[in-house]
Amino acid sequence: MSQPPLFESVQDLLLHRPPMLLLKAVASWGKGELEAIVDPHDSQLLMDDEGRVPSWVGIEYMAQAIGALAGIESLQAGRPVSLGFLLGTRRYHAEIPFFPTEQELRVKVSELLRDETNLVLFKCEIYAGDELVAHAEIKAIQPRDVDALMTQFTQMNATGENNNE
């Protein structure tokens, strides 16, 4: 007896929805790594006046690929897809100022380090064909209890506002 697929589309893995859902598909994944496909035409909200996708959008492509990997890990563990946070980007470097819109991009993310709080460091790369066009290291976290974290942030903000009175 065969099992149903883990997911049918990228929308099953991320909380993003169009027009901010920028990944087209997941090409492959394994433990701690994922390769996603991006069609730059789906990035219309982020295009400049000349219809070009600035290379800084690559950070969002990388973040969504990390989110898709986290979504797969959640589904495999029998948990719902949940919110994650991009904490920082190190050494983002783009070889080109704009991503080509005439071809799909491949976004590869691989886990380098994970700590006990679920803070993860990823190596991220974007390819146009076989050419590496952008790369970075990204720190992200998917808290085990998002509601508790948000309550803590709210309390911290409330305390900060009270100190200003």
Coordinates of N, CA and C in Angstrom, one line a residue:
M1 N 0.8 -1.2 0.0 CA 0.0 0.0 0.0 C 0.9 1.2 0.0
S2 N 0.7 2.1 -0.9 CA 1.5 3.3 -1.0 C 0.9 4.4 -0.1
Q3 N 1.9 5.3 0.4 CA 1.5 6.4 1.2 C 1.2 7.6 0.3
P4 N 0.3 8.5 0.7 CA 0.1 9.8 0.0 C 1.4 10.6 0.0
P5 N 1.6 11.5 -1.0 CA 2.8 12.3 -0.9 C 2.8 13.2 0.3
L6 N 4.0 13.6 0.8 CA 4.1 14.4 1.9 C 3.4 15.8 1.7
F7 N 3.6 16.3 0.5 CA 3.0 17.6 0.1 C 2.7 17.6 -1.4
E8 N 1.7 18.5 -1.7 CA 1.4 18.6 -3.1 C 2.0 19.8 -3.8
S9 N 2.1 20.9 -3.1 CA 2.7 22.1 -3.6 C 3.5 22.9 -2.5
V10 N 4.2 23.9 -3.0 CA 4.9 24.7 -2.0 C 4.0 25.4 -1.0
Q11 N 2.8 25.6 -1.4 CA 1.8 26.2 -0.5 C 1.5 25.4 0.7
D12 N 1.8 24.1 0.6 CA 1.6 23.2 1.7 C 2.8 23.3 2.8
L13 N 3.8 24.0 2.4 CA 5.1 24.0 3.2 C 5.3 25.4 3.8
L14 N 4.7 26.4 3.3 CA 4.9 27.8 3.7 C 3.6 28.5 4.1
L15 N 3.7 29.4 5.0 CA 2.6 30.2 5.3 C 2.4 31.4 4.3
H16 N 3.3 31.6 3.4 CA 3.2 32.7 2.4 C 2.2 32.3 1.4
R17 N 1.6 33.3 0.8 CA 0.6 33.1 -0.3 C 0.9 34.2 -1.4
P18 N 0.5 33.9 -2.6 CA 0.8 34.8 -3.7 C 0.1 36.2 -3.3
P19 N 0.8 37.3 -3.6 CA 1.9 37.4 -4.5 C 3.3 37.3 -3.8
M20 N 3.3 37.0 -2.5 CA 4.6 36.9 -1.8 C 5.1 35.5 -1.7
L21 N 4.4 34.5 -2.3 CA 5.0 33.2 -2.4 C 5.8 33.2 -3.6
L22 N 7.1 33.1 -3.4 CA 8.1 33.3 -4.5 C 8.6 32.0 -5.1
L23 N 8.5 30.9 -4.3 CA 9.0 29.6 -4.8 C 8.0 29.0 -5.7
K24 N 8.4 28.4 -6.8 CA 7.5 27.7 -7.7 C 7.4 26.2 -7.3
A25 N 8.5 25.6 -6.9 CA 8.4 24.2 -6.6 C 9.6 23.8 -5.7
V26 N 9.5 22.6 -5.1 CA 10.7 22.0 -4.5 C 11.2 20.9 -5.4
A27 N 12.4 21.0 -5.8 CA 13.0 20.1 -6.8 C 13.5 18.8 -6.0
S28 N 14.1 19.0 -4.9 CA 14.6 17.9 -4.1 C 14.8 18.3 -2.7
W29 N 14.9 17.3 -1.8 CA 15.2 17.6 -0.4 C 15.8 16.3 0.2
G30 N 16.5 16.5 1.3 CA 17.0 15.5 2.1 C 17.2 16.0 3.5
K31 N 17.9 15.2 4.3 CA 18.1 15.7 5.7 C 18.9 17.0 5.7
G32 N 18.3 18.0 6.2 CA 19.0 19.3 6.3 C 19.3 20.0 5.0
E33 N 18.7 19.6 3.9 CA 19.0 20.4 2.7 C 17.8 20.3 1.7
L34 N 17.7 21.3 0.9 CA 16.6 21.4 -0.1 C 17.1 22.2 -1.3
E35 N 16.5 21.9 -2.4 CA 16.7 22.7 -3.6 C 15.3 23.1 -4.1
A36 N 15.1 24.4 -4.3 CA 13.8 24.9 -4.8 C 14.0 25.6 -6.1
I37 N 12.9 25.7 -6.8 CA 12.8 26.4 -8.1 C 12.1 27.7 -7.9
V38 N 12.6 28.8 -8.5 CA 12.0 30.1 -8.5 C 11.8 30.5 -10.0
D39 N 10.6 31.0 -10.3 CA 10.4 31.7 -11.6 C 10.4 33.2 -11.2
P40 N 11.4 33.9 -11.7 CA 11.5 35.3 -11.4 C 10.3 36.1 -11.8
H41 N 9.5 35.7 -12.7 CA 8.3 36.3 -13.1 C 7.2 36.4 -12.0
D42 N 7.4 35.4 -11.0 CA 6.5 35.4 -9.9 C 6.8 36.5 -8.8
S43 N 7.9 37.2 -9.1 CA 8.4 38.3 -8.1 C 8.0 39.6 -8.6
Q44 N 6.8 39.8 -9.2 CA 6.4 41.0 -9.8 C 6.3 42.2 -8.8
L45 N 5.9 41.9 -7.5 CA 5.8 42.9 -6.5 C 7.2 43.5 -6.2
L46 N 8.2 42.8 -6.5 CA 9.6 43.2 -6.1 C 10.4 43.7 -7.3
M47 N 9.8 43.7 -8.5 CA 10.5 44.1 -9.7 C 10.6 45.7 -9.7
D48 N 11.7 46.1 -10.3 CA 11.8 47.6 -10.5 C 10.9 48.1 -11.6
D49 N 11.0 49.4 -11.9 CA 10.2 50.0 -13.0 C 10.4 49.4 -14.4
E50 N 11.6 48.8 -14.5 CA 11.9 48.2 -15.8 C 11.7 46.7 -15.9
G51 N 11.0 46.2 -14.9 CA 10.6 44.8 -14.9 C 11.7 43.8 -14.6
R52 N 12.8 44.4 -13.9 CA 13.9 43.5 -13.5 C 13.8 43.2 -12.0
V53 N 14.3 42.0 -11.6 CA 14.3 41.6 -10.2 C 15.7 41.9 -9.6
P54 N 15.7 42.8 -8.7 CA 17.0 43.2 -8.1 C 17.6 42.0 -7.4
S55 N 18.9 41.8 -7.3 CA 19.5 40.7 -6.7 C 19.3 40.6 -5.2
W56 N 19.0 41.7 -4.6 CA 18.7 41.6 -3.1 C 17.5 40.8 -2.8
V57 N 16.6 40.6 -3.8 CA 15.5 39.7 -3.6 C 15.9 38.3 -3.3
G58 N 17.2 37.9 -3.7 CA 17.7 36.6 -3.4 C 17.6 36.2 -1.9
I59 N 17.7 37.2 -1.1 CA 17.6 36.9 0.4 C 16.3 36.3 0.7
E60 N 15.2 36.9 0.1 CA 13.9 36.3 0.3 C 13.7 34.9 -0.3
Y61 N 14.3 34.7 -1.5 CA 14.3 33.4 -2.1 C 14.9 32.4 -1.2
M62 N 16.1 32.7 -0.6 CA 16.8 31.9 0.3 C 15.9 31.6 1.6
A63 N 15.3 32.7 2.1 CA 14.5 32.5 3.3 C 13.3 31.6 3.1
Q64 N 12.7 31.8 1.9 CA 11.5 30.9 1.6 C 12.0 29.4 1.4
A65 N 13.1 29.2 0.8 CA 13.6 27.9 0.7 C 13.9 27.2 2.1
I66 N 14.5 28.0 3.0 CA 14.7 27.6 4.3 C 13.3 27.2 5.0
G67 N 12.3 28.1 4.8 CA 11.0 27.9 5.3 C 10.4 26.6 4.7
A68 N 10.6 26.3 3.4 CA 10.0 25.1 2.8 C 10.7 23.9 3.5
L69 N 12.0 23.9 3.7 CA 12.7 22.8 4.4 C 12.1 22.6 5.8
A70 N 11.9 23.7 6.5 CA 11.3 23.6 7.8 C 9.9 23.0 7.8
G71 N 9.1 23.4 6.7 CA 7.8 22.9 6.5 C 7.8 21.4 6.3
I72 N 8.7 20.9 5.5 CA 8.9 19.5 5.2 C 9.2 18.8 6.6
E73 N 10.1 19.3 7.3 CA 10.5 18.7 8.6 C 9.3 18.6 9.5
S74 N 8.5 19.7 9.6 CA 7.3 19.7 10.4 C 6.3 18.6 10.0
L75 N 6.1 18.5 8.7 CA 5.1 17.5 8.2 C 5.6 16.1 8.5
Q76 N 6.9 15.9 8.3 CA 7.5 14.6 8.6 C 7.3 14.2 10.0
A77 N 7.4 15.2 10.9 CA 7.2 14.9 12.4 C 5.8 14.9 12.8
G78 N 4.8 15.1 11.9 CA 3.4 15.1 12.2 C 2.9 16.4 12.8
R79 N 3.7 17.5 12.7 CA 3.3 18.8 13.2 C 2.9 19.7 12.1
P80 N 2.0 20.7 12.4 CA 1.6 21.6 11.3 C 2.8 22.6 11.0
V81 N 2.7 23.1 9.8 CA 3.7 24.1 9.3 C 3.5 25.3 10.2
S82 N 4.6 25.9 10.7 CA 4.5 27.0 11.6 C 5.5 28.2 11.2
L83 N 5.4 29.2 11.9 CA 6.1 30.5 11.6 C 7.6 30.3 12.0
G84 N 8.5 30.8 11.2 CA 9.9 30.9 11.5 C 10.4 32.3 11.2
F85 N 11.6 32.6 11.7 CA 12.1 34.0 11.6 C 13.5 34.0 11.1
L86 N 13.7 34.8 10.1 CA 15.1 35.1 9.6 C 15.7 36.0 10.6
L87 N 16.9 35.6 11.2 CA 17.5 36.5 12.2 C 18.6 37.3 11.6
G88 N 19.3 36.8 10.6 CA 20.4 37.6 10.0 C 21.0 36.9 8.8
T89 N 21.7 37.7 8.0 CA 22.3 37.3 6.8 C 23.8 37.7 6.9
R90 N 24.7 36.7 6.6 CA 26.1 37.0 6.6 C 26.6 36.8 5.2
R91 N 27.4 37.8 4.8 CA 28.2 37.7 3.5 C 27.3 37.4 2.3
Y92 N 26.1 38.1 2.2 CA 25.3 38.0 1.0 C 26.1 38.6 -0.1
H93 N 26.3 37.8 -1.2 CA 27.1 38.3 -2.3 C 26.3 37.9 -3.6
A94 N 26.0 38.9 -4.4 CA 25.4 38.6 -5.7 C 26.4 38.9 -6.8
E95 N 26.6 38.0 -7.7 CA 27.5 38.2 -8.9 C 26.9 39.1 -9.9
I96 N 25.6 39.3 -9.9 CA 24.9 40.1 -10.9 C 23.9 41.1 -10.1
P97 N 23.6 42.3 -10.7 CA 22.8 43.2 -10.1 C 21.3 42.8 -10.2
F98 N 20.9 42.1 -11.2 CA 19.5 41.7 -11.4 C 19.5 40.2 -11.8
F99 N 18.4 39.5 -11.3 CA 18.3 38.1 -11.7 C 17.7 38.0 -13.1
P100 N 18.1 37.1 -13.9 CA 17.5 37.0 -15.3 C 16.1 36.5 -15.1
T101 N 15.2 37.2 -15.9 CA 13.8 36.8 -15.8 C 13.4 35.8 -16.9
E102 N 14.4 35.5 -17.8 CA 14.1 34.5 -18.9 C 14.3 33.1 -18.5
Q103 N 14.9 32.8 -17.3 CA 15.1 31.5 -16.9 C 14.8 31.3 -15.4
E104 N 14.4 30.1 -15.1 CA 14.2 29.7 -13.7 C 15.5 29.7 -12.9
L105 N 15.4 30.0 -11.6 CA 16.5 29.9 -10.7 C 16.4 28.7 -9.8
R106 N 17.5 28.2 -9.4 CA 17.6 27.1 -8.4 C 18.2 27.7 -7.1
V107 N 17.5 27.5 -6.0 CA 17.9 27.9 -4.7 C 18.2 26.7 -3.9
K108 N 19.5 26.6 -3.4 CA 19.9 25.5 -2.6 C 20.2 26.0 -1.2
V109 N 19.7 25.3 -0.2 CA 19.9 25.6 1.2 C 20.4 24.3 1.9
S110 N 21.4 24.5 2.7 CA 21.9 23.3 3.5 C 22.3 23.8 4.9
E111 N 21.8 23.0 5.8 CA 22.0 23.2 7.2 C 23.5 23.0 7.6
L112 N 24.1 24.0 8.2 CA 25.5 23.9 8.7 C 25.6 23.7 10.2
L113 N 24.7 24.3 10.9 CA 24.8 24.2 12.4 C 23.4 24.4 13.0
R114 N 23.1 23.6 14.0 CA 21.8 23.8 14.7 C 22.1 23.7 16.2
D115 N 21.5 24.6 17.0 CA 21.7 24.5 18.5 C 20.4 24.0 19.2
E116 N 20.4 24.0 20.5 CA 19.3 23.4 21.2 C 18.1 24.3 21.2
T117 N 18.2 25.6 20.8 CA 17.0 26.4 20.8 C 16.4 26.4 19.4
N118 N 16.9 25.6 18.5 CA 16.4 25.5 17.1 C 16.9 26.7 16.3
L119 N 18.0 27.3 16.7 CA 18.6 28.3 15.9 C 19.5 27.6 14.9
V120 N 19.4 27.9 13.6 CA 20.0 27.2 12.6 C 20.8 28.1 11.6
L121 N 22.0 27.7 11.3 CA 22.8 28.4 10.3 C 22.8 27.6 9.0
F122 N 22.4 28.3 7.9 CA 22.3 27.7 6.6 C 23.3 28.3 5.6
K123 N 23.8 27.4 4.7 CA 24.6 27.9 3.6 C 23.5 27.9 2.5
C124 N 23.5 29.1 1.7 CA 22.5 29.3 0.7 C 23.2 29.7 -0.6
E125 N 22.7 29.1 -1.7 CA 23.2 29.4 -3.0 C 22.0 29.6 -4.0
I126 N 22.2 30.5 -5.0 CA 21.2 30.6 -6.1 C 22.0 30.5 -7.4
Y127 N 21.4 29.6 -8.2 CA 22.0 29.3 -9.5 C 21.0 29.8 -10.7
A128 N 21.6 30.3 -11.7 CA 20.9 30.5 -13.0 C 21.6 29.6 -14.0
G129 N 20.9 28.5 -14.3 CA 21.5 27.4 -15.1 C 22.6 26.8 -14.1
D130 N 23.8 26.7 -14.7 CA 24.9 26.1 -13.9 C 25.7 27.2 -13.2
E131 N 25.4 28.5 -13.4 CA 26.1 29.6 -12.9 C 25.7 30.0 -11.5
L132 N 26.6 30.0 -10.5 CA 26.3 30.5 -9.2 C 26.2 32.1 -9.3
V133 N 25.0 32.6 -9.0 CA 24.7 34.0 -9.1 C 24.6 34.7 -7.8
A134 N 24.4 34.0 -6.7 CA 24.3 34.6 -5.4 C 24.5 33.6 -4.3
H135 N 25.1 34.0 -3.2 CA 25.3 33.1 -2.0 C 25.4 33.9 -0.7
A136 N 25.1 33.2 0.4 CA 25.1 33.8 1.7 C 25.0 32.7 2.7
E137 N 25.2 33.1 4.0 CA 24.9 32.3 5.1 C 23.7 33.0 5.8
I138 N 22.7 32.3 6.2 CA 21.5 32.8 6.9 C 21.3 32.1 8.2
K139 N 21.0 32.9 9.2 CA 20.6 32.4 10.5 C 19.1 32.5 10.6
A140 N 18.4 31.4 11.0 CA 17.0 31.4 11.2 C 16.6 30.6 12.4
I141 N 15.4 30.9 12.9 CA 14.9 30.1 14.0 C 13.5 29.8 13.8
Q142 N 13.1 28.6 14.2 CA 11.7 28.2 14.2 C 11.4 27.8 15.7
P143 N 10.9 28.7 16.4 CA 10.6 28.4 17.8 C 9.7 27.3 18.0
R144 N 9.9 26.5 19.0 CA 9.0 25.3 19.3 C 7.6 25.8 19.7
D145 N 7.6 27.0 20.4 CA 6.3 27.5 20.8 C 6.2 29.0 20.4
V146 N 5.7 29.2 19.2 CA 5.6 30.6 18.7 C 4.7 31.5 19.5
D147 N 3.6 30.9 20.0 CA 2.7 31.8 20.9 C 3.4 32.3 22.1
A148 N 4.2 31.4 22.8 CA 4.9 31.8 24.0 C 6.0 32.9 23.6
L149 N 6.6 32.7 22.5 CA 7.6 33.7 22.1 C 7.0 35.0 21.8
M150 N 5.8 35.0 21.1 CA 5.1 36.3 20.8 C 4.6 36.9 22.0
T151 N 4.2 36.2 23.0 CA 3.7 36.7 24.3 C 4.9 37.4 25.0
Q152 N 6.1 36.7 24.9 CA 7.3 37.3 25.6 C 7.6 38.6 24.9
F153 N 7.6 38.7 23.5 CA 7.9 39.9 22.8 C 6.9 41.0 23.2
T154 N 5.6 40.6 23.3 CA 4.6 41.6 23.6 C 4.8 42.2 25.0
Q155 N 5.2 41.3 26.0 CA 5.5 41.7 27.3 C 6.7 42.6 27.4
M156 N 7.7 42.3 26.6 CA 8.9 43.1 26.6 C 8.6 44.5 26.0
N157 N 7.8 44.5 24.9 CA 7.4 45.8 24.4 C 6.6 46.6 25.3
A158 N 5.7 46.0 26.0 CA 4.8 46.7 27.0 C 5.7 47.3 28.1
T159 N 6.7 46.5 28.6 CA 7.6 47.0 29.6 C 8.4 48.1 29.1
G160 N 8.8 48.0 27.9 CA 9.6 49.1 27.3 C 8.8 50.4 27.2
E161 N 7.5 50.2 26.8 CA 6.6 51.4 26.7 C 6.4 52.0 28.0
N162 N 6.2 51.2 29.1 CA 6.0 51.7 30.4 C 7.2 52.5 30.9
N163 N 8.4 52.0 30.6 CA 9.6 52.7 31.0 C 9.8 54.1 30.4
N164 N 9.1 54.3 29.3 CA 9.2 55.6 28.6 C 8.2 56.6 29.1
E165 N 7.3 56.2 30.0 CA 6.3 57.1 30.4 C 6.8 58.0 31.5

